[in-house]
Short mmCIF file of C-alpha atoms and ligand atoms in Angstrom, two decimals:
data_model
loop_
_atom_site.label_atom_id
_atom_site.label_comp_id
_atom_site.label_asym_id
_atom_site.label_seq_id
_atom_site.Cartn_x
_atom_site.Cartn_y
_atom_site.Cartn_z
CA MET K 256 -204.33 44.01 146.73
CA THR K 257 -202.42 40.91 145.72
CA ALA K 258 -201.35 38.43 148.34
CA ALA K 259 -197.62 37.87 148.74
CA VAL K 260 -198.16 34.97 151.09
CA THR K 261 -201.11 32.76 151.90
CA VAL K 262 -200.96 30.14 154.61
CA LYS K 263 -203.84 27.74 155.07
CA ASP K 264 -204.25 25.17 157.86
CA LEU K 265 -200.52 24.99 158.49
CA VAL K 266 -199.57 22.20 160.90
CA VAL K 267 -195.93 21.51 161.81
CA THR K 268 -195.20 18.32 163.73
CA PHE K 269 -192.07 17.22 165.54
CA GLY K 270 -191.48 13.60 166.53
CA GLU K 271 -193.37 10.44 165.68
CA ASP K 272 -196.70 9.12 166.94
CA PRO K 273 -197.63 8.59 169.73
CA ALA K 274 -195.22 11.28 170.97
CA ALA K 275 -195.81 13.60 167.99
CA PHE K 276 -196.03 17.26 169.00
CA ARG K 277 -197.81 19.92 166.96
CA ALA K 278 -195.60 22.99 167.33
CA VAL K 279 -197.88 24.78 164.84
CA ASP K 280 -201.46 23.60 165.01
CA GLY K 281 -203.56 24.82 162.11
CA ILE K 282 -202.87 28.49 161.41
CA SER K 283 -204.18 30.43 158.39
CA PHE K 284 -203.38 33.96 157.26
CA VAL K 285 -202.78 36.17 154.23
CA ILE K 286 -200.08 38.84 153.88
CA PRO K 287 -200.86 41.49 151.24
CA ALA K 288 -197.86 42.31 149.05
CA GLY K 289 -195.76 45.14 150.43
CA SER K 290 -197.19 44.95 153.96
CA THR K 291 -195.91 43.71 157.31
CA PHE K 292 -197.64 40.96 159.26
CA GLY K 293 -196.72 40.62 162.93
CA LEU K 294 -196.55 37.45 164.98
CA VAL K 295 -196.57 37.74 168.76
CA GLY K 296 -196.86 35.21 171.53
CA GLU K 297 -195.03 33.64 174.43
CA SER K 298 -191.77 31.74 174.07
CA GLY K 299 -192.29 28.29 172.54
CA CYS K 300 -195.69 29.05 170.99
CA GLY K 301 -194.45 28.20 167.50
CA LYS K 302 -193.52 31.52 165.87
CA SER K 303 -190.09 30.52 164.57
CA THR K 304 -191.38 27.10 163.56
CA ALA K 305 -194.10 28.70 161.43
CA MET K 306 -191.47 30.92 159.81
CA GLY K 307 -189.25 27.90 159.23
CA ALA K 308 -192.03 26.17 157.29
CA ILE K 309 -192.60 29.27 155.13
CA ALA K 310 -188.85 29.59 154.53
CA GLY K 311 -188.53 25.93 153.53
CA ARG K 312 -186.23 25.18 156.46
CA VAL K 313 -188.71 22.92 158.25
CA GLY K 314 -190.06 20.10 156.12
CA ASN K 315 -192.52 18.27 158.36
CA TRP K 316 -195.62 20.32 157.67
CA THR K 317 -199.06 19.94 156.14
CA GLY K 318 -201.46 22.54 154.79
CA GLU K 319 -200.97 25.04 152.00
CA ILE K 320 -198.37 27.76 151.58
CA THR K 321 -198.32 29.98 148.51
CA ILE K 322 -195.68 32.61 147.84
CA ASP K 323 -196.32 35.19 145.13
CA GLY K 324 -199.33 33.16 144.05
CA LYS K 325 -197.48 29.86 143.63
CA PRO K 326 -197.89 26.88 145.97
CA VAL K 327 -194.64 25.74 147.55
CA THR K 328 -193.70 22.47 149.21
CA GLY K 329 -190.96 21.47 151.64
CA LYS K 330 -188.63 21.06 148.69
CA ARG K 331 -187.80 24.36 146.99
CA THR K 332 -186.17 25.24 143.72
CA LEU K 333 -183.19 27.60 143.86
CA LYS K 334 -185.42 30.40 142.63
CA GLN K 335 -188.02 29.74 145.33
CA ARG K 336 -185.26 29.73 147.93
CA ALA K 337 -184.06 33.14 146.78
CA GLN K 338 -187.61 34.54 147.09
CA VAL K 339 -187.79 34.08 150.87
CA GLN K 340 -184.95 35.24 153.11
CA MET K 341 -184.62 35.32 156.89
CA VAL K 342 -183.06 37.74 159.36
CA PHE K 343 -182.46 36.47 162.88
CA GLN K 344 -182.23 38.01 166.31
CA ASP K 345 -178.55 37.53 166.92
CA PRO K 346 -176.45 39.01 164.11
CA TYR K 347 -173.27 37.82 165.79
CA GLY K 348 -174.40 34.22 165.84
CA SER K 349 -175.76 34.31 162.29
CA LEU K 350 -172.58 35.72 160.69
CA HIS K 351 -169.53 33.50 160.18
CA PRO K 352 -166.83 34.88 162.53
CA ARG K 353 -163.97 34.21 160.11
CA HIS K 354 -165.65 35.53 156.96
CA THR K 355 -165.30 39.15 155.88
CA VAL K 356 -168.45 41.10 155.08
CA GLU K 357 -167.59 40.74 151.40
CA ARG K 358 -167.28 36.97 151.63
CA THR K 359 -170.57 36.76 153.54
CA LEU K 360 -172.28 38.73 150.78
CA LEU K 361 -170.62 36.85 147.90
CA GLU K 362 -171.63 33.43 149.22
CA PRO K 363 -175.34 33.57 148.31
CA LEU K 364 -174.44 34.93 144.85
CA GLU K 365 -172.11 31.97 144.30
CA ILE K 366 -174.70 29.44 145.50
CA HIS K 367 -177.32 30.94 143.22
CA GLY K 368 -174.94 31.31 140.27
CA LEU K 369 -175.52 35.05 139.92
CA GLY K 370 -173.02 37.25 138.06
CA ASP K 371 -172.14 40.91 138.32
CA ARG K 372 -171.10 40.18 141.88
CA ASP K 373 -168.98 43.20 142.66
CA ARG K 374 -171.73 45.58 141.62
CA ARG K 375 -174.35 43.67 143.62
CA VAL K 376 -172.21 43.75 146.77
CA ALA K 377 -171.59 47.49 146.35
CA GLU K 378 -175.28 48.14 145.77
CA VAL K 379 -176.51 46.19 148.77
CA LEU K 380 -173.97 47.80 151.14
CA GLU K 381 -175.19 51.16 149.93
CA GLN K 382 -178.81 50.12 150.50
CA VAL K 383 -178.20 49.17 154.13
CA GLY K 384 -176.11 52.29 154.79
CA LEU K 385 -172.66 50.74 155.20
CA PRO K 386 -169.54 52.29 153.65
CA GLN K 387 -167.79 50.24 150.96
CA ARG K 388 -164.65 49.91 153.08
CA PHE K 389 -166.62 47.65 155.45
CA ARG K 390 -166.28 44.88 152.86
CA TYR K 391 -162.98 43.88 154.38
CA ARG K 392 -164.10 43.81 158.01
CA TYR K 393 -164.88 40.78 160.14
CA PRO K 394 -167.99 40.57 162.37
CA HIS K 395 -165.97 41.27 165.54
CA GLN K 396 -164.89 44.59 164.00
CA LEU K 397 -168.51 45.75 163.70
CA SER K 398 -171.05 47.11 166.18
CA GLY K 399 -174.25 45.19 166.83
CA GLY K 400 -176.24 47.50 164.57
CA GLN K 401 -173.64 47.25 161.79
CA ARG K 402 -173.69 43.47 162.05
CA GLN K 403 -177.46 43.46 161.71
CA ARG K 404 -177.09 45.69 158.64
CA VAL K 405 -174.78 43.05 157.15
CA ALA K 406 -177.33 40.33 157.93
CA ILE K 407 -180.01 42.42 156.20
CA ALA K 408 -177.69 43.02 153.22
CA ARG K 409 -177.10 39.28 152.93
CA ALA K 410 -180.86 38.71 152.93
CA LEU K 411 -181.40 41.41 150.28
CA ILE K 412 -178.66 40.46 147.86
CA LEU K 413 -180.78 37.75 146.18
CA SER K 414 -183.62 40.25 145.54
CA PRO K 415 -186.23 38.39 147.61
CA SER K 416 -189.90 39.37 147.70
CA LEU K 417 -190.45 38.19 151.29
CA LEU K 418 -188.33 38.75 154.40
CA LEU K 419 -188.94 36.72 157.54
CA LEU K 420 -187.72 38.83 160.46
CA ASP K 421 -187.36 36.82 163.66
CA GLU K 422 -186.84 39.30 166.52
CA PRO K 423 -184.51 41.33 164.26
CA THR K 424 -183.84 44.11 166.78
CA SER K 425 -184.26 42.57 170.21
CA ALA K 426 -180.52 42.02 170.70
CA LEU K 427 -179.80 45.71 170.04
CA ASP K 428 -179.75 48.86 172.16
CA VAL K 429 -182.97 50.85 171.97
CA SER K 430 -181.54 53.71 169.86
CA VAL K 431 -180.01 51.22 167.43
CA GLN K 432 -183.30 49.29 167.31
CA ALA K 433 -185.05 52.39 165.98
CA GLU K 434 -182.39 52.86 163.28
CA ILE K 435 -182.74 49.28 162.09
CA LEU K 436 -186.55 49.42 162.13
CA ASN K 437 -186.47 52.61 160.07
CA LEU K 438 -184.01 51.03 157.67
CA LEU K 439 -186.36 48.05 157.28
CA LYS K 440 -189.24 50.42 156.55
CA THR K 441 -187.24 52.30 153.92
CA LEU K 442 -186.10 49.06 152.29
CA GLN K 443 -189.67 47.82 152.23
CA ARG K 444 -190.90 50.98 150.52
CA GLU K 445 -188.06 51.10 147.99
CA ASN K 446 -188.11 47.42 147.08
CA GLY K 447 -191.79 46.55 147.52
CA LEU K 448 -190.87 43.93 150.10
CA THR K 449 -193.32 41.94 152.19
CA TYR K 450 -192.41 41.21 155.82
CA LEU K 451 -193.39 38.64 158.39
CA LEU K 452 -192.13 39.98 161.71
CA VAL K 453 -191.80 38.25 165.06
CA SER K 454 -191.33 40.49 168.07
CA HIS K 455 -192.20 40.39 171.75
CA ASP K 456 -192.14 44.19 171.83
CA MET K 457 -195.61 45.62 171.27
CA ALA K 458 -194.18 49.06 170.44
CA VAL K 459 -192.16 47.47 167.62
CA ILE K 460 -195.23 45.55 166.43
CA ALA K 461 -197.44 48.65 166.47
CA HIS K 462 -194.76 50.68 164.64
CA MET K 463 -194.17 48.12 161.90
CA CYS K 464 -197.23 45.93 161.32
CA SER K 465 -200.55 46.49 159.61
CA ASP K 466 -201.90 43.10 160.72
CA ILE K 467 -201.04 41.15 163.84
CA ALA K 468 -201.70 37.58 164.96
CA VAL K 469 -201.41 36.48 168.56
CA MET K 470 -200.22 32.92 168.85
CA ARG K 471 -200.54 30.51 171.74
CA GLU K 472 -199.61 26.83 171.79
CA GLY K 473 -199.40 26.65 168.01
CA ARG K 474 -202.70 28.40 167.25
CA PHE K 475 -203.87 31.90 166.55
CA VAL K 476 -205.94 33.12 169.48
CA GLU K 477 -206.56 36.49 167.85
CA VAL K 478 -205.94 38.29 164.58
CA THR K 479 -206.16 42.05 164.72
CA ASP K 480 -204.86 45.16 162.97
CA ARG K 481 -202.70 48.04 164.08
CA ASP K 482 -205.54 50.51 164.64
CA ARG K 483 -207.40 48.11 166.89
CA LEU K 484 -204.22 47.16 168.73
CA ILE K 485 -203.36 50.80 169.43
CA ALA K 486 -206.96 51.63 170.37
CA GLY K 487 -206.89 48.75 172.80
CA ALA K 488 -209.91 47.18 171.20
CA VAL K 489 -208.52 43.71 171.43
CA GLU K 490 -210.81 40.87 172.26
CA ASN K 491 -208.71 38.29 173.91
CA ASP K 492 -207.44 38.44 177.48
CA TYR K 493 -204.18 36.95 176.36
CA THR K 494 -203.69 39.70 173.78
CA LYS K 495 -204.37 42.32 176.44
CA LEU K 496 -201.82 40.69 178.69
CA LEU K 497 -199.19 40.85 175.94
CA ARG K 498 -200.09 44.39 174.98
CA ASP K 499 -199.87 45.67 178.49
CA GLY K 500 -196.59 43.88 178.93
CA VAL K 501 -197.65 42.22 182.15
N1 LIG C 11 -186.48 20.77 165.80
C1 LIG C 11 -187.36 20.63 166.81
N2 LIG C 11 -187.63 19.43 167.33
C2 LIG C 11 -188.54 19.28 168.32
N3 LIG C 11 -189.24 20.29 168.86
C3 LIG C 11 -189.01 21.51 168.38
C4 LIG C 11 -188.06 21.75 167.33
N4 LIG C 11 -188.06 23.08 167.06
C5 LIG C 11 -188.95 23.64 167.90
N5 LIG C 11 -189.52 22.70 168.69
C6 LIG C 11 -190.56 22.94 169.71
O1 LIG C 11 -191.64 23.58 169.08
C7 LIG C 11 -192.20 24.57 169.93
C8 LIG C 11 -192.20 25.90 169.21
O2 LIG C 11 -190.87 26.36 169.08
P1 LIG C 11 -190.51 27.75 168.38
O3 LIG C 11 -189.04 27.83 168.30
O4 LIG C 11 -191.28 27.84 167.11
O5 LIG C 11 -191.10 28.80 169.42
P2 LIG C 11 -191.07 30.39 169.37
O6 LIG C 11 -192.48 30.86 169.43
O7 LIG C 11 -190.25 30.85 168.22
O8 LIG C 11 -190.35 30.74 170.76
P3 LIG C 11 -189.30 31.93 171.12
O9 LIG C 11 -190.13 33.16 171.34
O10 LIG C 11 -188.67 31.45 172.38
O11 LIG C 11 -188.33 32.06 169.99
C9 LIG C 11 -191.39 24.54 171.20
O12 LIG C 11 -192.08 23.78 172.16
C10 LIG C 11 -190.10 23.88 170.81
O13 LIG C 11 -189.53 23.20 171.88
MG1 LIG C 12 -188.43 31.86 168.06
#
């Protein structure tokens, strides 16, 4: 299987010596194309920072990152930026309160100079299961689940190969969480997408991910797969603690 993402010896540092702090401290992993890789670990262990480096949002890193076989740096071309899109926990915070859904979806197309905009907006709304009339709504006129669908549509509209999902359902009610997770699975299958997923919910991780890394203080303390996670055959005490939700 081809690798969609390879990360080798990734270190992300904040601040200057002697007070420099390694938020990510030498992690390596491979995500096969079309699969979902899960990142779990306590608050502050470096999950979002690692995603930020992969997305090109955090520049102060060393190591190697390749996306679709090509090495990337902190500085990305427009095309490389389109390849990797993020979806965040809080859809309310990540959507502009005074922009309609349509404007939110048109913006990336304008930035990336893509044409055929009306058709692309219609298509992506359809893909995330929102009626066309929602184009003219504002975020406050949408439910939490609908807002997260808009955030996913915005991520999809540039036809990325990789989605970075940072706690994408943890702000939602449980029943809505399941809908969004199933939507993400369908979108992955239909579009051949690769996912990197952060969640603190082991049920979500087990449902979505084929491979899982447990992070602590910037490092991977364990890398496992779904079968071993479900079977409970995890090595590390810390992983057990997370799994059992203690
Ligand atoms: N821009 C920044 N400047 C300085 N330190 C930062 C910056 N961003 C993150 N950090 C620090 O890096 C560490 C990792 O933060 P990060 O946001 O990656 O954690 P996380 O695993 O995503 O946590 P959570 O589960 O709470 O979202 C934390 O100690 C945080 O305070
Ligand atoms: Mg985070």
